[in-house]
Coordinates of C-alpha atoms in Angstrom, one line a residue:
Chain A
M194 CA 19.2 -20.3 -73.3
F195 CA 16.3 -21.5 -71.2
K196 CA 18.7 -22.2 -68.5
D197 CA 19.7 -18.6 -68.5
L198 CA 16.1 -17.4 -68.0
F199 CA 15.5 -19.6 -64.9
Q200 CA 18.9 -19.0 -63.3
K201 CA 18.5 -18.4 -59.7
K202 CA 19.4 -14.9 -58.7
R203 CA 21.8 -15.1 -55.9
K204 CA 23.3 -11.8 -56.0
Y205 CA 20.9 -9.8 -53.9
A206 CA 22.5 -7.0 -51.9
T207 CA 22.5 -7.9 -48.3
L208 CA 22.6 -5.3 -45.5
P209 CA 23.6 -6.0 -42.0
S210 CA 20.6 -5.3 -39.7
D211 CA 19.6 -5.6 -36.1
R212 CA 17.2 -8.3 -37.1
S213 CA 19.9 -10.5 -38.6
A214 CA 21.7 -10.2 -35.3
V215 CA 18.6 -11.2 -33.4
S216 CA 18.1 -14.3 -35.7
G217 CA 21.5 -15.6 -34.7
D218 CA 23.2 -15.2 -38.1
A219 CA 26.8 -15.8 -37.0
E220 CA 28.2 -14.0 -40.0
A221 CA 26.2 -10.9 -39.4
Q222 CA 27.2 -10.8 -35.7
Q223 CA 30.8 -10.8 -36.7
R224 CA 30.5 -7.9 -39.1
P225 CA 31.3 -4.6 -37.5
K226 CA 28.0 -2.9 -36.6
R227 CA 26.7 0.0 -38.7
E228 CA 26.6 3.4 -37.0
I229 CA 23.0 3.9 -36.4
P230 CA 22.2 7.1 -34.3
E231 CA 20.8 6.3 -30.9
G232 CA 17.1 6.2 -30.7
L233 CA 16.5 6.1 -34.5
M234 CA 14.9 2.7 -34.3
N235 CA 12.6 1.2 -31.8
K236 CA 11.7 -2.3 -31.0
C237 CA 8.3 -3.3 -29.7
S238 CA 8.9 -5.2 -26.5
K239 CA 5.8 -7.3 -27.1
C240 CA 6.1 -8.5 -30.8
G241 CA 9.7 -7.5 -31.6
T242 CA 8.7 -5.4 -34.7
I243 CA 11.3 -2.8 -35.4
Q244 CA 10.4 0.5 -36.7
Y245 CA 11.5 4.1 -37.0
S246 CA 11.1 6.0 -33.8
K247 CA 9.6 8.9 -35.6
E248 CA 6.8 6.7 -37.1
L249 CA 6.2 5.2 -33.6
E250 CA 5.8 8.8 -32.2
K251 CA 3.4 9.6 -34.8
N252 CA 1.5 6.5 -33.8
L253 CA 1.5 7.7 -30.2
K254 CA 3.9 5.0 -29.2
V255 CA 1.4 2.3 -30.0
C256 CA 3.1 -0.6 -32.0
P257 CA 1.7 -0.5 -35.6
S258 CA 1.8 -4.3 -35.9
C259 CA 0.5 -5.6 -32.6
G260 CA -1.2 -2.6 -31.0
H261 CA 1.0 -2.8 -27.8
H262 CA 0.7 0.5 -25.9
M263 CA 4.2 1.4 -24.8
R264 CA 4.8 3.2 -21.6
L265 CA 4.9 6.9 -21.8
N266 CA 6.8 9.6 -19.9
A267 CA 4.5 12.0 -18.0
M268 CA 5.5 14.9 -20.5
E269 CA 4.7 12.8 -23.5
R270 CA 1.3 11.9 -22.1
I271 CA 0.5 15.6 -21.4
A272 CA 1.5 16.5 -24.9
M273 CA -0.8 14.1 -26.5
T274 CA -3.8 14.6 -24.1
L275 CA -4.0 18.3 -23.4
D276 CA -4.7 21.1 -25.9
E277 CA -1.4 22.4 -27.3
G278 CA 0.2 25.1 -25.1
S279 CA -2.7 24.8 -22.5
F280 CA -0.7 23.0 -19.7
V281 CA 0.4 25.0 -16.7
E282 CA 2.4 23.0 -14.1
H283 CA 1.6 23.1 -10.4
D284 CA 3.8 22.3 -7.5
A285 CA 6.9 21.5 -9.5
D286 CA 8.9 22.4 -6.4
V287 CA 7.4 19.6 -4.4
V288 CA 10.1 16.9 -4.3
S289 CA 11.1 13.8 -2.3
I290 CA 13.6 14.0 0.6
D291 CA 15.1 11.0 2.5
P292 CA 13.1 11.2 5.8
L293 CA 14.2 7.8 7.1
E294 CA 17.8 8.0 5.9
F295 CA 16.9 4.8 4.1
P296 CA 19.9 2.8 2.6
G297 CA 20.6 4.0 -0.9
Y298 CA 17.5 6.2 -1.3
A299 CA 19.1 9.6 -1.6
N300 CA 21.4 8.4 -4.5
K301 CA 18.5 6.5 -6.2
L302 CA 16.5 9.7 -6.2
E303 CA 19.2 11.6 -8.1
E304 CA 19.6 8.6 -10.7
Q305 CA 15.8 8.7 -11.3
K306 CA 15.9 12.4 -12.0
L307 CA 18.6 12.0 -14.6
K308 CA 16.9 9.0 -16.1
S309 CA 13.4 10.5 -16.6
G310 CA 14.1 14.1 -16.9
L311 CA 11.4 14.7 -14.2
K312 CA 11.7 15.9 -10.6
E313 CA 9.1 13.4 -9.2
A314 CA 7.0 10.4 -10.3
V315 CA 4.0 12.6 -11.0
V316 CA 3.4 15.9 -12.9
T317 CA 0.3 17.9 -11.9
G318 CA -1.3 21.1 -13.2
E319 CA -4.1 22.5 -15.2
G320 CA -4.8 22.5 -19.0
A321 CA -7.7 22.0 -21.3
I322 CA -9.2 19.1 -23.4
N323 CA -11.0 20.5 -26.4
G324 CA -11.3 23.8 -24.9
Q325 CA -12.6 22.5 -21.7
P326 CA -10.5 23.3 -18.5
V327 CA -9.3 20.4 -16.4
A328 CA -7.0 19.6 -13.6
V329 CA -4.6 16.8 -14.2
A330 CA -2.1 14.5 -12.4
V331 CA 0.1 12.3 -14.7
M332 CA 2.3 9.7 -13.3
S333 CA 5.4 8.5 -14.9
F334 CA 6.8 4.9 -14.6
D335 CA 10.3 5.9 -15.7
F336 CA 10.7 7.8 -12.4
F337 CA 11.3 5.3 -9.5
S338 CA 8.7 3.0 -11.2
G339 CA 6.1 5.5 -10.5
S340 CA 6.2 4.8 -6.9
M341 CA 4.3 7.0 -4.4
G342 CA 6.1 8.6 -1.5
S343 CA 5.3 11.7 0.4
A344 CA 6.0 14.0 -2.5
V345 CA 3.7 12.1 -4.9
G346 CA 0.9 11.9 -2.4
E347 CA 1.2 15.6 -1.6
K348 CA 1.2 16.7 -5.2
I349 CA -1.9 14.5 -6.0
T350 CA -3.7 15.7 -2.9
R351 CA -3.0 19.3 -3.8
I352 CA -4.3 18.9 -7.3
I353 CA -7.4 17.1 -6.0
E354 CA -8.0 20.1 -3.6
H355 CA -7.4 22.6 -6.3
A356 CA -9.9 20.9 -8.6
G357 CA -12.5 20.8 -5.8
Q358 CA -11.8 24.5 -5.0
Y359 CA -12.2 25.7 -8.6
G360 CA -14.9 23.1 -9.7
L361 CA -12.6 21.6 -12.3
P362 CA -12.9 18.1 -13.6
L363 CA -10.1 15.9 -12.4
I364 CA -8.2 13.4 -14.5
I365 CA -5.4 11.2 -13.0
F366 CA -3.3 9.0 -15.3
S367 CA -1.9 6.3 -13.1
T368 CA 1.1 4.2 -13.5
S369 CA 3.0 2.9 -10.6
G370 CA 4.7 0.0 -8.9
G371 CA 2.9 1.0 -5.7
A372 CA 3.9 2.7 -2.5
R373 CA 7.6 3.8 -2.2
M374 CA 9.2 1.4 0.2
Q375 CA 12.0 3.8 1.0
E376 CA 9.7 6.1 2.8
S377 CA 8.0 3.2 4.6
I378 CA 4.9 4.3 6.7
L379 CA 4.9 7.8 5.3
S380 CA 4.3 6.2 1.8
L381 CA 1.5 4.0 3.1
M382 CA -0.3 7.1 4.6
Q383 CA -0.4 8.7 1.2
M384 CA -2.9 6.2 0.2
A385 CA -5.2 7.4 3.0
K386 CA -4.4 11.1 2.3
T387 CA -5.3 10.9 -1.4
S388 CA -8.3 8.7 -0.8
A389 CA -9.6 11.1 1.9
A390 CA -9.0 14.1 -0.4
L391 CA -11.1 12.3 -3.1
G392 CA -13.8 11.7 -0.5
H393 CA -14.1 15.5 0.0
F394 CA -13.9 16.2 -3.8
A395 CA -16.8 13.7 -4.4
D396 CA -18.7 15.3 -1.6
K397 CA -18.6 18.5 -3.6
G398 CA -19.8 16.9 -6.6
G399 CA -16.4 16.8 -8.3
L400 CA -16.0 14.8 -11.5
Y401 CA -13.0 12.4 -11.4
L402 CA -11.9 10.4 -14.4
S403 CA -9.2 7.8 -13.5
V404 CA -7.1 6.5 -16.5
I405 CA -5.2 3.5 -15.7
T406 CA -2.1 2.8 -17.7
D407 CA 0.5 0.1 -17.8
P408 CA 1.4 -0.9 -15.0
T409 CA -0.6 0.3 -12.0
M410 CA -0.1 -1.8 -8.8
G411 CA -0.3 -1.9 -5.0
G412 CA -0.8 1.2 -3.1
V413 CA -1.7 3.4 -6.1
S414 CA -4.2 0.8 -7.6
A415 CA -5.6 0.4 -4.1
S416 CA -6.1 4.1 -3.6
F417 CA -6.9 6.9 -6.0
A418 CA -6.7 4.8 -9.3
M419 CA -9.7 2.7 -8.3
L420 CA -11.8 5.7 -7.0
G421 CA -12.7 7.3 -10.3
D422 CA -16.3 8.2 -11.2
F423 CA -15.2 6.7 -14.4
I424 CA -12.4 4.1 -14.6
I425 CA -10.8 3.8 -18.0
A426 CA -7.8 1.6 -18.9
E427 CA -5.6 1.5 -21.9
P428 CA -5.6 -1.8 -23.9
G429 CA -3.2 -4.3 -22.3
A430 CA -2.5 -2.3 -19.2
T431 CA -1.8 -4.5 -16.2
F432 CA -3.3 -3.4 -12.9
G433 CA -4.2 -4.9 -9.6
F434 CA -3.2 -5.0 -5.9
A435 CA -0.8 -7.9 -5.5
G436 CA 1.4 -8.6 -8.5
R437 CA 1.8 -12.0 -10.2
L438 CA 5.2 -12.6 -8.7
V439 CA 4.1 -11.9 -5.1
I440 CA 1.0 -14.2 -5.5
E441 CA 3.1 -17.0 -7.0
Q442 CA 5.7 -16.7 -4.4
T443 CA 3.3 -16.5 -1.3
I444 CA 0.5 -18.7 -2.1
R445 CA 1.9 -20.5 -5.1
Q446 CA -1.4 -20.1 -7.1
K447 CA -1.6 -20.9 -10.7
L448 CA -2.7 -17.7 -12.4
P449 CA -4.4 -17.3 -15.7
D450 CA -2.3 -16.0 -18.7
D451 CA -4.4 -12.7 -19.0
F452 CA -4.1 -12.1 -15.2
Q453 CA -4.7 -8.5 -14.2
T454 CA -4.7 -7.2 -17.8
A455 CA -7.3 -4.6 -18.8
D456 CA -9.5 -7.3 -20.5
F457 CA -9.3 -9.5 -17.3
N458 CA -10.4 -6.6 -15.1
L459 CA -13.0 -5.5 -17.5
H460 CA -14.4 -9.0 -17.4
H461 CA -14.4 -9.0 -13.7
G462 CA -16.2 -5.7 -13.4
Q463 CA -13.3 -3.6 -12.2
L464 CA -13.5 -1.1 -15.2
D465 CA -15.9 1.1 -17.1
L466 CA -14.0 1.2 -20.4
V467 CA -10.9 0.1 -22.3
I468 CA -9.9 2.9 -24.6
H469 CA -7.2 2.9 -27.3
R470 CA -4.7 5.7 -26.9
K471 CA -5.6 7.3 -30.1
E472 CA -9.2 7.6 -28.9
M473 CA -8.4 8.7 -25.3
K474 CA -8.5 12.5 -25.7
T475 CA -11.8 12.3 -27.5
M476 CA -13.4 10.1 -24.9
L477 CA -12.2 12.2 -22.0
G478 CA -13.4 15.3 -23.8
K479 CA -16.8 13.7 -24.4
L480 CA -17.3 12.5 -20.7
I481 CA -16.3 15.9 -19.4
G482 CA -18.8 17.6 -21.9
M483 CA -21.6 15.3 -20.7
H484 CA -21.0 16.6 -17.1
S485 CA -20.5 20.3 -17.8
K486 CA -22.9 22.6 -16.0
K487 CA -25.5 24.2 -18.3
E488 CA -24.3 27.7 -19.2
E489 CA -26.1 30.3 -17.3
L490 CA -28.4 32.5 -19.4
Chain B
M124 CA 5.6 -19.5 30.3
A125 CA 6.1 -21.1 27.0
G126 CA 6.9 -19.2 23.7
E127 CA 9.9 -17.2 24.8
L128 CA 11.7 -15.5 21.9
A129 CA 15.5 -15.7 21.3
F130 CA 16.2 -12.3 23.0
E131 CA 14.5 -13.6 26.2
Q132 CA 16.8 -16.7 26.5
P133 CA 19.0 -15.2 29.2
L134 CA 15.9 -14.9 31.4
V135 CA 14.8 -18.3 30.7
E136 CA 18.2 -19.7 31.7
L137 CA 18.5 -17.7 34.9
R138 CA 15.0 -18.8 36.0
K139 CA 16.1 -22.4 35.4
K140 CA 19.2 -21.9 37.6
I141 CA 17.1 -20.4 40.4
D142 CA 14.6 -23.2 40.2
E143 CA 17.3 -25.8 40.3
L144 CA 18.9 -24.2 43.3
K145 CA 15.5 -24.1 45.2
Q146 CA 14.9 -27.8 44.5
F147 CA 18.4 -28.7 45.4
G148 CA 18.1 -26.9 48.7
Q149 CA 14.8 -28.6 49.4
E150 CA 16.2 -32.0 48.6
K151 CA 19.3 -31.6 50.7
G152 CA 17.9 -29.5 53.5
I153 CA 20.3 -26.7 52.9
D154 CA 19.3 -23.1 53.2
F155 CA 20.2 -21.2 50.0
S156 CA 17.8 -18.2 50.6
D157 CA 20.5 -15.6 50.5
E158 CA 21.7 -17.0 47.1
I159 CA 18.3 -17.2 45.8
S160 CA 17.3 -13.8 46.8
R161 CA 20.5 -12.4 45.2
L162 CA 19.6 -14.3 42.0
E163 CA 16.1 -13.0 42.1
E164 CA 17.5 -9.5 42.3
R165 CA 19.8 -10.3 39.4
Y166 CA 16.7 -11.6 37.5
A167 CA 14.7 -8.5 38.0
Q168 CA 17.6 -6.4 36.9
L169 CA 18.1 -8.5 33.7
Q170 CA 14.4 -8.3 33.1
S171 CA 14.3 -4.6 33.0
E172 CA 17.5 -4.5 31.0
I173 CA 16.0 -6.7 28.4
Y174 CA 12.5 -5.3 28.3
N175 CA 13.4 -1.8 28.4
N176 CA 15.7 -2.1 25.3
V177 CA 13.6 -4.1 22.9
S178 CA 14.9 -3.5 19.4
P179 CA 12.6 -2.9 16.4
A180 CA 13.4 -6.5 15.1
Q181 CA 12.6 -7.9 18.6
K182 CA 9.2 -6.0 18.4
M183 CA 8.6 -7.5 15.0
H184 CA 8.9 -10.9 16.6
L185 CA 6.7 -9.9 19.6
A186 CA 4.0 -8.5 17.2
R187 CA 3.9 -11.7 15.4
H188 CA 4.1 -14.0 18.6
H189 CA 1.8 -16.9 18.1
Q190 CA 0.2 -16.3 21.5
R191 CA -0.4 -12.6 20.9
P192 CA -3.9 -11.6 21.6
T193 CA -6.1 -11.3 18.6
T194 CA -9.2 -9.1 18.2
L195 CA -11.5 -11.7 19.6
D196 CA -9.2 -12.3 22.4
L197 CA -9.3 -8.8 23.5
V198 CA -12.9 -7.9 22.8
P199 CA -14.5 -9.6 25.8
H200 CA -12.1 -7.8 28.2
I201 CA -12.9 -4.4 26.8
F202 CA -16.6 -4.6 25.9
T203 CA -19.8 -6.2 27.0
D204 CA -22.5 -7.8 25.0
F205 CA -20.4 -8.3 21.9
I206 CA -22.7 -9.6 19.0
E207 CA -20.7 -10.7 15.9
L208 CA -22.3 -9.8 12.6
H209 CA -21.6 -11.4 9.4
G210 CA -21.3 -10.9 5.6
D211 CA -20.9 -8.1 3.0
R212 CA -24.4 -8.9 1.5
M213 CA -22.6 -9.1 -1.8
F214 CA -20.5 -12.2 -1.9
G215 CA -19.7 -13.9 1.4
D216 CA -18.5 -13.7 5.0
D217 CA -14.7 -13.2 5.2
L218 CA -13.7 -14.5 8.5
A219 CA -10.3 -12.6 8.3
I220 CA -12.3 -9.6 9.4
V221 CA -14.7 -9.8 12.3
G222 CA -17.2 -7.1 13.4
G223 CA -20.3 -6.4 15.3
L224 CA -22.0 -4.5 18.0
A225 CA -20.9 -4.2 21.7
R226 CA -21.1 -1.9 24.6
L227 CA -18.2 0.2 26.0
N228 CA -19.2 1.1 29.6
G229 CA -22.8 0.6 28.6
E230 CA -22.6 2.8 25.5
P231 CA -23.2 0.9 22.1
V232 CA -20.3 0.9 19.7
T233 CA -19.3 -0.8 16.5
V234 CA -16.2 -3.0 16.8
I235 CA -14.3 -4.2 13.6
G236 CA -10.9 -6.0 13.5
H237 CA -8.7 -8.2 11.6
Q238 CA -8.8 -11.8 13.0
R239 CA -5.9 -14.1 12.8
G240 CA -6.5 -17.9 13.6
K241 CA -5.6 -19.4 16.9
D242 CA -4.5 -22.7 15.4
T243 CA -3.8 -24.1 11.9
K244 CA -7.4 -25.0 11.2
D245 CA -8.7 -21.7 12.4
N246 CA -5.9 -19.9 10.4
I247 CA -6.9 -21.7 7.2
A248 CA -10.5 -20.6 7.7
R249 CA -9.4 -17.0 8.4
F250 CA -6.8 -16.9 5.7
F251 CA -4.2 -16.2 8.4
G252 CA -5.9 -12.8 8.9
S253 CA -5.5 -11.6 5.4
P254 CA -8.8 -10.2 4.1
H255 CA -10.4 -10.7 0.8
P256 CA -12.5 -7.8 -0.8
E257 CA -15.6 -9.1 0.9
G258 CA -13.9 -8.6 4.3
Y259 CA -13.4 -4.9 3.6
R260 CA -16.9 -4.6 2.2
K261 CA -18.3 -6.2 5.4
A262 CA -16.3 -3.5 7.4
Q263 CA -17.7 -0.8 5.2
R264 CA -21.2 -2.1 5.6
L265 CA -20.8 -2.2 9.4
M266 CA -19.2 1.3 9.4
K267 CA -22.1 2.8 7.5
Q268 CA -24.6 1.1 9.9
A269 CA -22.7 2.5 12.8
E270 CA -22.9 6.1 11.1
K271 CA -26.6 5.6 10.7
F272 CA -27.2 5.0 14.2
G273 CA -24.7 7.4 15.6
R274 CA -22.3 4.8 17.2
P275 CA -18.6 5.3 17.6
I276 CA -16.4 2.9 15.6
I277 CA -13.4 1.2 16.9
T278 CA -11.2 -0.9 14.6
F279 CA -8.3 -3.2 15.6
I280 CA -5.6 -3.6 13.1
D281 CA -3.7 -7.0 12.9
T282 CA -2.8 -8.3 9.6
K283 CA 0.3 -9.3 7.5
G284 CA -1.7 -7.7 4.6
A285 CA -4.6 -8.1 2.3
Y286 CA -4.9 -11.5 0.8
P287 CA -2.7 -11.9 -2.3
G288 CA -4.5 -14.2 -4.7
N289 CA -6.4 -14.5 -7.9
T290 CA -9.8 -14.7 -6.1
A291 CA -9.1 -11.4 -4.3
E292 CA -8.0 -9.7 -7.4
E293 CA -11.1 -10.9 -9.5
R294 CA -13.3 -9.5 -6.9
G295 CA -11.6 -6.1 -6.7
Q296 CA -9.1 -6.1 -3.8
S297 CA -7.8 -2.6 -4.9
E298 CA -11.3 -1.1 -5.2
A299 CA -12.3 -2.6 -1.8
I300 CA -9.4 -1.2 0.0
A301 CA -9.5 2.2 -1.8
R302 CA -13.3 2.5 -1.1
S303 CA -13.0 1.6 2.5
M304 CA -10.4 4.4 3.1
L305 CA -12.6 6.9 1.2
E306 CA -15.7 5.8 3.2
M307 CA -13.8 6.0 6.5
A308 CA -12.6 9.5 5.8
M309 CA -16.3 10.8 5.5
L310 CA -17.8 9.1 8.4
K311 CA -19.9 11.3 10.7
V312 CA -19.2 9.4 14.0
P313 CA -15.9 9.2 15.9
V314 CA -13.5 6.6 14.7
I315 CA -10.6 5.2 16.7
C316 CA -8.1 2.6 15.3
I317 CA -5.7 0.6 17.3
V318 CA -2.8 -1.4 15.8
I319 CA -2.7 -4.5 18.2
G320 CA -0.2 -6.6 16.3
E321 CA 1.1 -6.4 12.8
G322 CA -0.1 -3.4 10.6
G323 CA 0.7 -4.7 7.2
S324 CA 0.5 -2.4 4.4
G325 CA -2.8 -1.6 2.4
G326 CA -4.5 -4.5 4.0
A327 CA -4.1 -2.6 7.4
I328 CA -4.7 1.1 6.3
A329 CA -7.9 0.1 4.7
V330 CA -9.5 0.1 8.2
G331 CA -7.0 2.6 9.6
L332 CA -8.5 6.1 9.0
G333 CA -9.4 7.1 12.5
N334 CA -9.7 10.4 14.3
R335 CA -7.2 8.8 16.5
V336 CA -4.7 6.0 15.6
L337 CA -3.1 4.3 18.6
M338 CA -0.6 1.4 18.8
L339 CA 0.3 -1.2 21.4
E340 CA 3.9 -0.8 22.5
N341 CA 5.2 -3.8 20.6
A342 CA 2.9 -3.5 17.5
I343 CA 4.4 -2.5 14.1
Y344 CA 3.0 -0.8 11.2
S345 CA 4.7 -0.8 7.8
V346 CA 4.2 -0.3 4.1
I347 CA 5.8 -3.7 3.3
S348 CA 6.7 -6.6 5.6
P349 CA 10.4 -6.3 6.6
N350 CA 10.8 -9.7 5.0
G351 CA 9.5 -8.4 1.8
A352 CA 11.7 -5.3 2.0
A353 CA 14.8 -7.4 2.7
S354 CA 14.2 -9.6 -0.3
I355 CA 13.8 -6.4 -2.7
L356 CA 16.7 -4.6 -1.1
W357 CA 19.2 -7.2 -0.5
K358 CA 17.7 -10.2 -2.4
D359 CA 17.5 -12.0 0.9
A360 CA 14.4 -12.3 3.0
S361 CA 16.3 -13.7 6.0
K362 CA 17.7 -10.1 6.5
A363 CA 14.2 -9.1 7.8
D364 CA 15.7 -8.1 11.2
Q365 CA 18.0 -5.6 9.4
A366 CA 15.1 -4.2 7.3
A367 CA 13.0 -3.8 10.4
E368 CA 15.6 -1.5 11.9
A369 CA 15.8 0.6 8.7
M370 CA 12.1 0.9 8.1
K371 CA 10.9 2.7 11.3
I372 CA 8.0 0.5 12.1
T373 CA 7.7 0.6 15.8
A374 CA 5.0 2.6 17.8
P375 CA 7.5 5.2 19.1
D376 CA 8.8 5.9 15.4
L377 CA 5.1 6.5 14.4
L378 CA 4.5 8.7 17.3
D379 CA 7.6 10.7 16.2
F380 CA 6.1 11.1 12.7
K381 CA 2.8 12.1 14.2
I382 CA 1.0 9.3 12.5
I383 CA -0.3 7.9 15.8
E384 CA -1.6 9.8 18.8
E385 CA -0.5 7.4 21.6
V386 CA 1.6 4.3 22.4
I387 CA -0.4 1.9 24.7
E388 CA 1.8 0.2 27.1
E389 CA 1.8 -3.6 27.2
P390 CA 2.5 -5.8 30.2
Q391 CA 6.2 -6.6 30.8
G392 CA 7.3 -9.2 28.2
G393 CA 4.5 -8.4 25.8
A394 CA 0.7 -8.4 25.3
H395 CA 0.7 -12.2 25.2
R396 CA 1.7 -12.4 28.9
D397 CA -1.4 -11.0 30.1
Y398 CA -4.5 -10.5 27.8
E399 CA -6.6 -8.9 30.5
A400 CA -4.0 -6.2 31.4
T401 CA -3.5 -5.4 27.7
A402 CA -7.3 -5.1 27.2
L403 CA -7.6 -2.8 30.3
A404 CA -4.8 -0.5 29.0
I405 CA -6.7 -0.4 25.6
K406 CA -9.9 0.3 27.3
D407 CA -8.5 3.1 29.3
A408 CA -7.1 4.7 26.1
L409 CA -10.4 4.3 24.3
E410 CA -12.4 6.0 27.1
R411 CA -10.0 9.0 27.1
H412 CA -9.9 9.5 23.3
L413 CA -13.7 8.9 22.9
G414 CA -14.3 11.3 25.6
E415 CA -12.3 14.1 23.8
L416 CA -14.0 13.4 20.4
S417 CA -17.6 13.3 21.9
V418 CA -17.6 17.0 22.0
L419 CA -17.2 17.2 18.2
D420 CA -20.1 17.3 15.7
A421 CA -20.3 15.3 12.4
Q422 CA -18.7 18.1 10.4
A423 CA -15.9 18.6 13.0
L424 CA -15.2 15.0 13.1
I425 CA -14.8 14.8 9.3
A426 CA -12.6 17.8 9.3
D427 CA -10.5 16.5 12.3
R428 CA -9.9 13.2 10.5
Y429 CA -8.9 15.0 7.2
E430 CA -6.5 17.2 8.9
K431 CA -4.9 14.4 10.6
F432 CA -4.0 12.5 7.4
R433 CA -3.6 15.7 5.2
R434 CA -0.5 16.7 7.0
I435 CA 1.2 13.4 6.9
G436 CA 4.3 13.3 4.7
L437 CA 7.9 14.6 4.6
Y438 CA 9.0 16.2 1.4
A439 CA 10.8 19.3 0.3
S440 CA 9.1 22.4 -1.4
E441 CA 10.0 26.1 -1.9
A442 CA 13.8 26.3 -2.2
G443 CA 14.4 23.0 -0.7
L444 CA 12.8 23.5 2.7
P445 CA 11.3 20.4 4.1
N446 CA 7.9 20.8 5.4
S447 CA 7.2 20.1 8.9

């Protein structure tokens, strides 16, 4: 009788899951995979936690278990930053061409459009944050690694000029692998063009908030991203000029584990703030509010 | 002349033959003057064939030639009274960028340039001409000083790129480069930039926002080194020559893109053959362009510089029509 009471229950129902496949369960791997609709689940690239995509969306694509800020498409970022329905896109017709007839560039551009659903690596326009009008440029890493060629440089320059002309606060969300190699010197010159535009914008007293998201490197880090009146990064965002790989390959220097993370940059004085994605809109709104001109009587 | 590149080998060989023939004639007392003058003619012909058709990859090798004149090699031939000034007043003195005061035809100017080393020891001290943030901050300091005292600024561009390393990142390499460009855009004095060797990426453009940007004939200017591009594109850094062709990095290419205003001719065979002649060609160009800019006031100079960089870029807009 007692034996019955302490009998080990061995008959739990087992369900095949992705996790058992990951753990190397041979039996599980042999079973036919369950039909799970594409995109239903999402796995954190940092801690490996699997969760419902819908839950993750609600959490602004921040992993609920480790706090990892996942990369966002420009349109997702706009939706979570600007007041609903306030965004009006500018210069959507400005797109890249292949000025150098660079090997493979034209095809790659088409691929990137399909992949990201965007026409360029940056989306620009006007909108509002808590009722306050702003000019924004939002880069998207899923389009050509957010690289800056002529079209990206032109769109960013135009929105800077627009903000200057209409006295709007400017917010740029950066994420980029750097200048776009396929446009060679024309890409490099976009660094000069955007920085010069910001010089003129600053001269007029314009307010520029630069938000650095993961990752922001090379020609974008070394131009408009680091020229904000306020420079804010998302937690864990990697940014800097020369990437880890380049440094390790060229000068074979041993680099710290947290190299070029937001914390590293904050520690070395390269940032004003590190702000969680959930708090970003509030912080941007607050900073803009503290710079708004006193209402005329 | 030592240091010939692979594409110059036919000339080296022909010269050797001529010398041998001369020597042989002298030793044996035979008159080869007819043959020698024919060979000399052939030599001159070959020389113009080779030097009039220098490919982009060959220019890349000329731009990187170990004897190519550096900023400090050229300065004494162009200016007088050069006084080198040091330090960024914040962290240190980066020897990869040099700068100071000098006179151009008697008029005070500020001169700033990347500085490669002349030998291994010098190169180590100068980080092979790759600046740290303090280098760009020294440059900014000297530019603001020039602006205060109303002196024109001349920069020489010659770097493989900004220094890639932990120390540079910690001290804000990105910010230093970005800030330098922004400050240059707003300078109230004439600015002329000359690419004298390799214009490597962000490290080069950081001191490259001039009212005029000029390039020596065999200089190159690029967003990424051809070696780097080759390793990304074809996973093979040894295909740099191929990448150099594809990337449009030569002075005539940049003139076509309207990124530079003038190509400054080098002595036949490259700048390293004759420093003085190279310097005089640069001086001549500087005098002309500074003369043109001298009629502009501060606001006009800033506007002129902005317009120059504002229009750079080739993209499509409005129903697919490329801009011009």
